[in-house]
Coordinates of C-alpha atoms and ligand atoms in Angstrom, one line a residue:
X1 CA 0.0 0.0 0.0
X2 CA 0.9 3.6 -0.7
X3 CA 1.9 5.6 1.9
X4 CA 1.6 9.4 2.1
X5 CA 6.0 9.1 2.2
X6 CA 6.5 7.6 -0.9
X7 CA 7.5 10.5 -2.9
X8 CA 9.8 8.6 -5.4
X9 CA 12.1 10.4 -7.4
X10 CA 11.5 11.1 -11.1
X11 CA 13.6 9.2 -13.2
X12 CA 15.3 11.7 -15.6
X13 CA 17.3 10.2 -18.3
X14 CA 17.4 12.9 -20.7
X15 CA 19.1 16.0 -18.7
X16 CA 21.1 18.2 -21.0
X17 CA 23.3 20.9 -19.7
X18 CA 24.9 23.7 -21.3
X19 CA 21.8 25.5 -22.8
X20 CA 20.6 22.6 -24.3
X21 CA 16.8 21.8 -24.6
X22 CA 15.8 20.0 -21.4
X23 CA 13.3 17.4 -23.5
X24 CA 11.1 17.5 -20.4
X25 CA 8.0 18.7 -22.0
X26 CA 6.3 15.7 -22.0
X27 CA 6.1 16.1 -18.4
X28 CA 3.8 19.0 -18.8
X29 CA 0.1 17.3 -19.8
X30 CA -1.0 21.0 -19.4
X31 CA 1.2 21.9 -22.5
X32 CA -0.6 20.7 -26.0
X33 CA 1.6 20.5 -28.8
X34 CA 2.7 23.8 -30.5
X35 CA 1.6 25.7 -27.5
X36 CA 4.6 28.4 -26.6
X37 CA 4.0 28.7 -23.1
X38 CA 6.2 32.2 -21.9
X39 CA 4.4 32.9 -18.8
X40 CA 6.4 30.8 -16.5
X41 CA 7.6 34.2 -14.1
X42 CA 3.3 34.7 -13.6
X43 CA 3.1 31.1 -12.6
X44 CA 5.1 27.9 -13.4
X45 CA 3.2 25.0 -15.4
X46 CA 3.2 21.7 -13.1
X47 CA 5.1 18.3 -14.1
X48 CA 3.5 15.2 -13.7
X49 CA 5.5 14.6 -10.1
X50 CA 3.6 17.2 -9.1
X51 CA 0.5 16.8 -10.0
X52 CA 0.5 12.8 -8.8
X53 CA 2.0 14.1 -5.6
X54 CA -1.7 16.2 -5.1
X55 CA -3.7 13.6 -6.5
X56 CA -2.2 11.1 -3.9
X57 CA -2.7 13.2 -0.9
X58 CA -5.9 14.0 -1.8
X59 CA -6.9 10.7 -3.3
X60 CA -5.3 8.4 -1.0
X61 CA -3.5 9.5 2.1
X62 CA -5.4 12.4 2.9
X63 CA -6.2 13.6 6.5
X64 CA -5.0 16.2 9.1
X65 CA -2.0 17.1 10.4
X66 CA -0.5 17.7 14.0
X67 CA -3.8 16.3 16.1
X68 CA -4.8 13.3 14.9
X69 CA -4.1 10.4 17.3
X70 CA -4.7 8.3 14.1
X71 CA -2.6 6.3 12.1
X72 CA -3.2 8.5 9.4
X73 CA -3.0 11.8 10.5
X74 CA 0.4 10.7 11.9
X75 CA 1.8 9.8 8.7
X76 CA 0.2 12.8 6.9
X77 CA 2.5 14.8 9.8
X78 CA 5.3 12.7 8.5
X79 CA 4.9 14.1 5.7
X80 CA 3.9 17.8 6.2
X81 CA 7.3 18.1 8.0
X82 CA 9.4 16.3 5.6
X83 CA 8.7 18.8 2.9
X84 CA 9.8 21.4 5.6
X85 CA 12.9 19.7 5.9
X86 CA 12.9 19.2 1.9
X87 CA 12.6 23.4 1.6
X88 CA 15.3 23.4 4.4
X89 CA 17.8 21.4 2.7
X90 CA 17.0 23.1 -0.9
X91 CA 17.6 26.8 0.6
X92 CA 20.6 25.4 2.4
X93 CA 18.7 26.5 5.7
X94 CA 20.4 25.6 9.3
X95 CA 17.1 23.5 10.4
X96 CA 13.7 23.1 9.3
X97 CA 12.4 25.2 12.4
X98 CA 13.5 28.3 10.0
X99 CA 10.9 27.2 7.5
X100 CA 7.5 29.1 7.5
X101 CA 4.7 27.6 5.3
X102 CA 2.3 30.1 4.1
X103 CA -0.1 31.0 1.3
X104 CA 3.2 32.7 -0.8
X105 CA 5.5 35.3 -1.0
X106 CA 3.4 37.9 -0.7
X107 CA 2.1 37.0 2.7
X108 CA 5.7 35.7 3.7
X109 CA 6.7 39.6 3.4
X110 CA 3.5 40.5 5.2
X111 CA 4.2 38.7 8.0
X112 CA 7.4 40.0 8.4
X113 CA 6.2 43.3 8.2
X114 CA 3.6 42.8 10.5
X115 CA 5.6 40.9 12.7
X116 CA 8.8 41.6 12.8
X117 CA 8.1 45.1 11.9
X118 CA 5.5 46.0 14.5
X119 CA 7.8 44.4 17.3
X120 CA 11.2 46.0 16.1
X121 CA 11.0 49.1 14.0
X122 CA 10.0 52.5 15.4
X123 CA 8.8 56.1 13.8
X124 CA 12.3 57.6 12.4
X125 CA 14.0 54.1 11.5
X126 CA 14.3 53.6 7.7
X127 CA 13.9 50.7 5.2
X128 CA 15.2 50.9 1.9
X129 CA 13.4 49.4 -1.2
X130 CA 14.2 49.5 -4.6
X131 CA 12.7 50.6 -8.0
X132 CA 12.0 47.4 -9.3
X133 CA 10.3 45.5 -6.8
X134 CA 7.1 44.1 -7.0
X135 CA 4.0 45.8 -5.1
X136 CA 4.5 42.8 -2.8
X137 CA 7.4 44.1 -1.7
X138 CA 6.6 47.5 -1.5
X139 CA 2.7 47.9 -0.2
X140 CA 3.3 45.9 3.1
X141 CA 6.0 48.5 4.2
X142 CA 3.9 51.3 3.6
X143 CA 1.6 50.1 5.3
X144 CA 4.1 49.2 8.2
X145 CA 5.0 53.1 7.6
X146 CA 1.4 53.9 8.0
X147 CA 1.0 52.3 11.3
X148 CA 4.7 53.0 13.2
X149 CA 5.9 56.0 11.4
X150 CA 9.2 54.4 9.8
X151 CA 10.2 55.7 6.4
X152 CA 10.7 54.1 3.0
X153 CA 13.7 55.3 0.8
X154 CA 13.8 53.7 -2.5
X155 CA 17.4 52.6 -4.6
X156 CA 17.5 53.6 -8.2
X157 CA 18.4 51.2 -10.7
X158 CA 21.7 51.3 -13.1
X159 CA 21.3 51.9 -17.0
X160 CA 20.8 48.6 -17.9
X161 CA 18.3 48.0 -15.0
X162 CA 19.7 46.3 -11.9
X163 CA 19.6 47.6 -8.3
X164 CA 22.4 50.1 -8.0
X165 CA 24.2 48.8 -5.2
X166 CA 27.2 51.9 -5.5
X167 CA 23.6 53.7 -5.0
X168 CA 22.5 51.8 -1.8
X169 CA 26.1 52.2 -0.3
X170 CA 25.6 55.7 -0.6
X171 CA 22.0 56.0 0.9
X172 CA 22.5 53.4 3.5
X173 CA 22.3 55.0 7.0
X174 CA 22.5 53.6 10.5
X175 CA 19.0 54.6 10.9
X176 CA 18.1 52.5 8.2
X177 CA 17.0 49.0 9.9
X178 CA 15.7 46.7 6.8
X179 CA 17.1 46.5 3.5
X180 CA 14.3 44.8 1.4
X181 CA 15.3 43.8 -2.4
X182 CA 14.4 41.3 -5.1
X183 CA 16.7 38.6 -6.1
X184 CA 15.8 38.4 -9.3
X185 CA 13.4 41.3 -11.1
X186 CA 10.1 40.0 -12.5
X187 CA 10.2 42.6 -15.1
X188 CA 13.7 42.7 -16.2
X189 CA 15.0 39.1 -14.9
X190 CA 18.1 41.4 -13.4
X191 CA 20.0 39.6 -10.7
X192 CA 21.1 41.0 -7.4
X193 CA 24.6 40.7 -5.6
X194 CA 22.8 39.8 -2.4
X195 CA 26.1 38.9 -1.3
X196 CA 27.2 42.4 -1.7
X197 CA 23.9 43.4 -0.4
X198 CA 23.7 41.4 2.9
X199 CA 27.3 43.4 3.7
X200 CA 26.2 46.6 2.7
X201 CA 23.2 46.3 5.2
X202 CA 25.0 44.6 7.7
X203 CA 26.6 47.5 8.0
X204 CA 24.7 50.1 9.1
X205 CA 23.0 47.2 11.3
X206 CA 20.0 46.8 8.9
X207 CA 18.3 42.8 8.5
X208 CA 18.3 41.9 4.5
X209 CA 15.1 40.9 3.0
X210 CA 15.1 38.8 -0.4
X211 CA 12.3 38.3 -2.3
X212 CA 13.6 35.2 -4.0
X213 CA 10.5 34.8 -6.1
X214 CA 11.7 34.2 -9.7
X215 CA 15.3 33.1 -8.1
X216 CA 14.3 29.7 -6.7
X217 CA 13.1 28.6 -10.3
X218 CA 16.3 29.1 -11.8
X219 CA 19.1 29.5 -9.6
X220 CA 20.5 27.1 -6.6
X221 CA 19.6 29.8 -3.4
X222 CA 22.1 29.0 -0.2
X223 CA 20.8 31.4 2.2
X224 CA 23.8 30.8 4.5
X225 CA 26.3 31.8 1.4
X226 CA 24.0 34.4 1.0
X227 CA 24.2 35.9 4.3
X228 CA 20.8 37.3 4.0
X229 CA 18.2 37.4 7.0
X230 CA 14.5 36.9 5.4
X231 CA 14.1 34.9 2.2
X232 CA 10.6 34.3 0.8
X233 CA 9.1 32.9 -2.1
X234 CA 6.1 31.1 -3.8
X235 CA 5.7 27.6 -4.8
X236 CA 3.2 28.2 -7.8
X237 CA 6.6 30.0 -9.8
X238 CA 8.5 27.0 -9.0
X239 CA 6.4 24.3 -10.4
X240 CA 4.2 23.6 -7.4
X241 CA 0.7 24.1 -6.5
X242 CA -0.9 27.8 -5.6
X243 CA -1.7 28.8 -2.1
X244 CA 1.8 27.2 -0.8
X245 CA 5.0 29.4 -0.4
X246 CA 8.1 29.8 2.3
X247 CA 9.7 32.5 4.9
X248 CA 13.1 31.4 5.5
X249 CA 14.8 33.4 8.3
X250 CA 17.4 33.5 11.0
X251 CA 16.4 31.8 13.7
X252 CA 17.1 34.2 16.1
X253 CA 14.9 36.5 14.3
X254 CA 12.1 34.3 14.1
X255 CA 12.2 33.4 18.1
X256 CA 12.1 37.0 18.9
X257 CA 9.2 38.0 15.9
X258 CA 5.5 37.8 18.2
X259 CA 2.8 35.7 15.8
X260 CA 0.5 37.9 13.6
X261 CA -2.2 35.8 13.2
X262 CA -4.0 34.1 16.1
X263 CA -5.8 30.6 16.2
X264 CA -5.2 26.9 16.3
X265 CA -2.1 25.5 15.8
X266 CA 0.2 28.4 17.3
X267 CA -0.8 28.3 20.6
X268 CA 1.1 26.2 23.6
X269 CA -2.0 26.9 26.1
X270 CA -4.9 29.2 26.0
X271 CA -7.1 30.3 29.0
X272 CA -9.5 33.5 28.9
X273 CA -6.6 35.5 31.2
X274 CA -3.5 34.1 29.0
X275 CA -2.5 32.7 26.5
X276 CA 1.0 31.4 25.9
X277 CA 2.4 30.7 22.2
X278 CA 4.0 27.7 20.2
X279 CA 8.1 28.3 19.4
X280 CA 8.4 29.2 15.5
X281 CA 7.9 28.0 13.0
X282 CA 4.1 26.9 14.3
X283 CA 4.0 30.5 16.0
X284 CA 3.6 31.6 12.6
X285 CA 1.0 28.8 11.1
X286 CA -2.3 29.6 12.7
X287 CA -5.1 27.3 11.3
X288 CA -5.4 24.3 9.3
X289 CA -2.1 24.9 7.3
X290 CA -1.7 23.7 3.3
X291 CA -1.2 20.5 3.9
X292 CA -1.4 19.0 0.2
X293 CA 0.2 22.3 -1.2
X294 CA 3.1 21.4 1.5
X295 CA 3.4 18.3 -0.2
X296 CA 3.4 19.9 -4.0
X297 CA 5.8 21.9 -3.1
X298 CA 8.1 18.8 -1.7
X299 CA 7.4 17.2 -5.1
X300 CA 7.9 20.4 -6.9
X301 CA 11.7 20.7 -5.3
X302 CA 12.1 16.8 -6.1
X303 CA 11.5 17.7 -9.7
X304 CA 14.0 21.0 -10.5
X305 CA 16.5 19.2 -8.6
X306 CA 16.3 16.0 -10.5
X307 CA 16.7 18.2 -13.5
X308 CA 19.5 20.9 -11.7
X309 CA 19.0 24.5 -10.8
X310 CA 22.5 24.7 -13.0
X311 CA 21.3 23.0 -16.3
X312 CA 18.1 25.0 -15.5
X313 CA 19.9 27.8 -15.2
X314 CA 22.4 27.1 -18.9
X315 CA 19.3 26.2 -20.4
X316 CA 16.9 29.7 -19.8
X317 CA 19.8 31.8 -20.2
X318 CA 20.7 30.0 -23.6
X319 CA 16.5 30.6 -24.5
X320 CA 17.1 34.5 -23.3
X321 CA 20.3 34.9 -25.5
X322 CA 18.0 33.7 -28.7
X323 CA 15.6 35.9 -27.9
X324 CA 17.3 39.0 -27.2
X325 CA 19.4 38.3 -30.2
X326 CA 16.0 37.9 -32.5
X327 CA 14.7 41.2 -31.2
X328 CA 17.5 43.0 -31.3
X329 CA 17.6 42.5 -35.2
X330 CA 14.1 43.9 -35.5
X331 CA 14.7 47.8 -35.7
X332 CA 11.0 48.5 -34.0
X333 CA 11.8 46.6 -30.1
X334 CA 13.3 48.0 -27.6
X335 CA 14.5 45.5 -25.1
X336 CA 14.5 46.5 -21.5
X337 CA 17.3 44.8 -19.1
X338 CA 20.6 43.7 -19.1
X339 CA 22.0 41.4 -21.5
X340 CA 22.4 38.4 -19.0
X341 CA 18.8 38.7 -17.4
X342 CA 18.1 35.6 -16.2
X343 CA 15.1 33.9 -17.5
X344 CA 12.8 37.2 -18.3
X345 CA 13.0 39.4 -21.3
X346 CA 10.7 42.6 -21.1
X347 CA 10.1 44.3 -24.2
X348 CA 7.8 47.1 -26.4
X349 CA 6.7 46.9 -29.7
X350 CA 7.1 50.7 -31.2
X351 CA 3.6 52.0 -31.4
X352 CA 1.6 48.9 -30.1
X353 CA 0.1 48.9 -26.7
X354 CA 1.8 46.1 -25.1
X355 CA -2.0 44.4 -24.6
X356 CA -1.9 44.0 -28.3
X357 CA 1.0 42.5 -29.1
X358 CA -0.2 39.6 -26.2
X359 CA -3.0 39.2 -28.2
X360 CA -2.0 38.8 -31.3
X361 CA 0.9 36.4 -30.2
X362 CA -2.0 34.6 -28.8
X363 CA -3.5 34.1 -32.2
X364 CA -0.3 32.7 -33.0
X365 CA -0.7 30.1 -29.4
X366 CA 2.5 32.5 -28.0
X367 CA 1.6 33.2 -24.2
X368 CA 3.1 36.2 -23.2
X369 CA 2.3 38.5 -19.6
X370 CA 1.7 42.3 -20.9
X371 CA 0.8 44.9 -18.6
X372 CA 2.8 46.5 -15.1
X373 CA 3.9 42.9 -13.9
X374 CA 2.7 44.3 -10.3
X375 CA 5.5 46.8 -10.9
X376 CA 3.9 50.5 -11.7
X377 CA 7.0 52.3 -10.2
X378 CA 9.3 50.5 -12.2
X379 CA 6.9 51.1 -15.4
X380 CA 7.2 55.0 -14.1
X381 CA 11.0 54.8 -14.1
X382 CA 11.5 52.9 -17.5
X383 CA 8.8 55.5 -18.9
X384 CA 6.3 52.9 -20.0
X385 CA 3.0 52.2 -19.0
X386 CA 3.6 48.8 -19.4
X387 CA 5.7 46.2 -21.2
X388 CA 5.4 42.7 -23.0
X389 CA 7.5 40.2 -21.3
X390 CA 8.4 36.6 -22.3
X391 CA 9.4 34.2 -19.2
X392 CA 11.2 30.4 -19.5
X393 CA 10.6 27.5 -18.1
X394 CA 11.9 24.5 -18.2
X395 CA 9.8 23.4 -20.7
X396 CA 10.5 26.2 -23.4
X397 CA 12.8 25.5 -26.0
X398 CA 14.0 27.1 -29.4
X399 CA 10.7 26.9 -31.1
X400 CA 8.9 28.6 -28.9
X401 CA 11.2 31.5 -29.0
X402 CA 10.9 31.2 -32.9
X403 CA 7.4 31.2 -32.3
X404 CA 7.0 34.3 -30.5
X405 CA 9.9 36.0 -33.1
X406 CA 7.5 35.3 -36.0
X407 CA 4.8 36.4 -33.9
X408 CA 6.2 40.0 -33.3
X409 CA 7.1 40.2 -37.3
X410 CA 3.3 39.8 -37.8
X411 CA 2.7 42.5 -34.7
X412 CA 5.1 44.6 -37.1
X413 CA 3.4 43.9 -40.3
X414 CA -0.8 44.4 -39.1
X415 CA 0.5 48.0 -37.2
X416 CA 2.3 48.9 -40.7
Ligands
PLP1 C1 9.4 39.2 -7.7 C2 8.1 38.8 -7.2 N1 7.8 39.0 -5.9 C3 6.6 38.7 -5.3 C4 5.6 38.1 -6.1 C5 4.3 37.8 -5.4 O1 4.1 36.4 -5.5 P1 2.8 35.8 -5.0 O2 1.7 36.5 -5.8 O3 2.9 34.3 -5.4 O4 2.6 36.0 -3.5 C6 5.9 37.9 -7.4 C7 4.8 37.3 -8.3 O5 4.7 37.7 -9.4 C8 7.1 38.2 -8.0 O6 7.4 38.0 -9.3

């Protein structure tokens, strides 16, 4: 009999490295043929691992977690904690106690906000953002700035689109307490030195935020080599289920962050005078967590590591070469981002809304995101009101970028 543990590997015979085409398509079933799928930085397609990993819990082993006296529910624990120690071991984390589960990365930086924020910052400290985060990152501080009085400052971005860190070195004050920054742009695939970032923040004494978003899909993340303090992100953009996502943080920080949501789960004892709370991560996981999204995302992790964050990695930088190379030729794009963006190429069409060229490259079965990515003050700074934007997987290959090439030459031709 199946038990809720038997997450077997995926046998993988056909890894390529070096740019190559992964040949993992067929692992897709929600990819028909001839379908160019290049809205993987929106949300990742799922691979059959995953899918059979849902379909299990839900079909077989399912039951609750962490209070059943059951034979069940005690495996089903089993395996809600092992994919915390899976996330642990993927992010290089010290133990699994540093692994939050919640809904995703937006809530992951709204709790810290809430949390850690309410308990540690105080009218006059500063946090410093940058120009191309995603509202996600920026709308929970202000309204941390609403509530305590703190203040936001915000890095500007280099010529070619990365966080100026020379900038931030600059700006960087003892006053300033959090440095909060994207690891990987979901505009402009640009890649942060958070090496050089956790240093610069370190010292003036501020914590390091990552939003690691569109990093965990496509590069190996060691938060101890790293050095940051917070590092969130969503399992839906890494091939596994919605609703399911990760706070990874020191755990120092996390013993000393008061819970933000009260319920079930996170308590140790509750009486009407008093009530005493769980040590983290539980603290933070009031309610009836995720359980089969938990196990997705375990599943999920199984799969890009069978395949390897580096050939991922070789592979959607080899797909963002083509494609930057194709545009470039055509005299009408302008491409937005540096050279080596990883995975993401933002781009306009001169004199087409950005809407229409999505849909015609949907005529032509090319999936494309157009509009402010979440992103309006970046779209401010670039002086756009939005952009087109093609994002790999590891699905994509060389077609599809031909596909969407051919698709912009017929953008070009029906706007004369
Ligand atoms: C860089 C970045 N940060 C945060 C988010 C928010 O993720 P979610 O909506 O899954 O919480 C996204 C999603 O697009 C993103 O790309």
């Amino acid at each position: 009999m199946s038990t809720v543990l038997d997450n077997k590997p995926h046998p993988r015979p056909l890894v390529q490295a070096g740019g190559e085409p992964l040949d993992v398509l067929a692992d897709f079933p929600a990819i028909p043929e001839g379908w160019a799928y290049l809205d993987t930085a929106a949300t990742a397609q799922k691979p059959k691992p995953v899918i059979d990993a849902i379909t299990r819990a839900y079909g077989e082993t399912y039951a609750t977690v962490h209070r059943g006296v059951y034979q069940r529910s005690a495996d089903m624990t089993l395996a809600y904690e092992a994919a915390r120690r899976r996330v642990a071991t993927f992010l290089n984390a010290g133990s699994a106690d540093e692994i939050v589960f919640v809904r995703g990365a937006t809530e992951a930086i709204n709790l810290v906000a809430r949390s850690w924020g309410h308990a540690h910052l105080k009218a006059g400290d500063r946090i410093l953002l940058s120009r191309l985060e995603h509202h996600s990152n920026i709308v929970p501080w202000q309204m941390l700035r609403d509530r305590t009085g703190v203040e936001i400052d915000v890095a500007p971005l280099t010529e070619d689109g990365r966080i100026d860190l020379d900038a931030v070195e600059r700006m960087l004050t003892p006053a300033h307490k959090l440095v909060a920054l994207a690891h990987v742009s979901n505009v402009l695939g640009s890649l942060l030195d958070v090496r050089r970032a956790a240093d610069l923040a370190h010292g003036v004494g501020a914590k390091l935020l990552v939003d690691g978003c569109q990093a965990v899909p496509r590069l190996a993340v060691d938060v101890a080599a790293l050095d940051c303090d917070f590092y969130v992100f969503s399992g839906h953009k890494l091939y596994g289920p919605t609703g399911i996502g990760c706070l990874w943080a020191r755990p120092e920080l996390l013993d000393a962050m008061p819970p933000w949501q009260g319920g079930g789960s996170m308590i140790d004892k509750v009486t009407f005078e008093r009530t005493t709370y769980a040590p983290p991560p539980t603290r933070f996981e009031a309610g009836t967590p995720h359980i089969v999204g938990a196990l997705g995302l375990h599943a999920a992790i199984d799969y890009v590591e069978s395949i390897g964050l580096s050939a991922i990695h070789a592979h959607e930088t080899a797909l963002v070469r083509q494609t930057r190379d194709a545009l470039r030729d055509l005299n009408s794009v302008t491409l937005f981002g540096p050279e080596d963006s990883a995975g993401i190429v933002s781009f306009a069409v001169e004199g087409v809304h950005p809407h229409d060229v999505g849909t015609i490259l949907d005529e032509a079965r090319v999936a494309i995101r157009a509009g402010h990515h979440c992103a309006q003050p970046l779209m401010e700074a670039l002086g756009v009101p939005a952009t087109a934007r093609a994002s790999f997987g590891v699905y994509n290959g060389p077609a599809d970028v031909d596909a969407l090439v051919k698709g912009i030459e017929r953008v070009r031709r029906i706007f004369g």
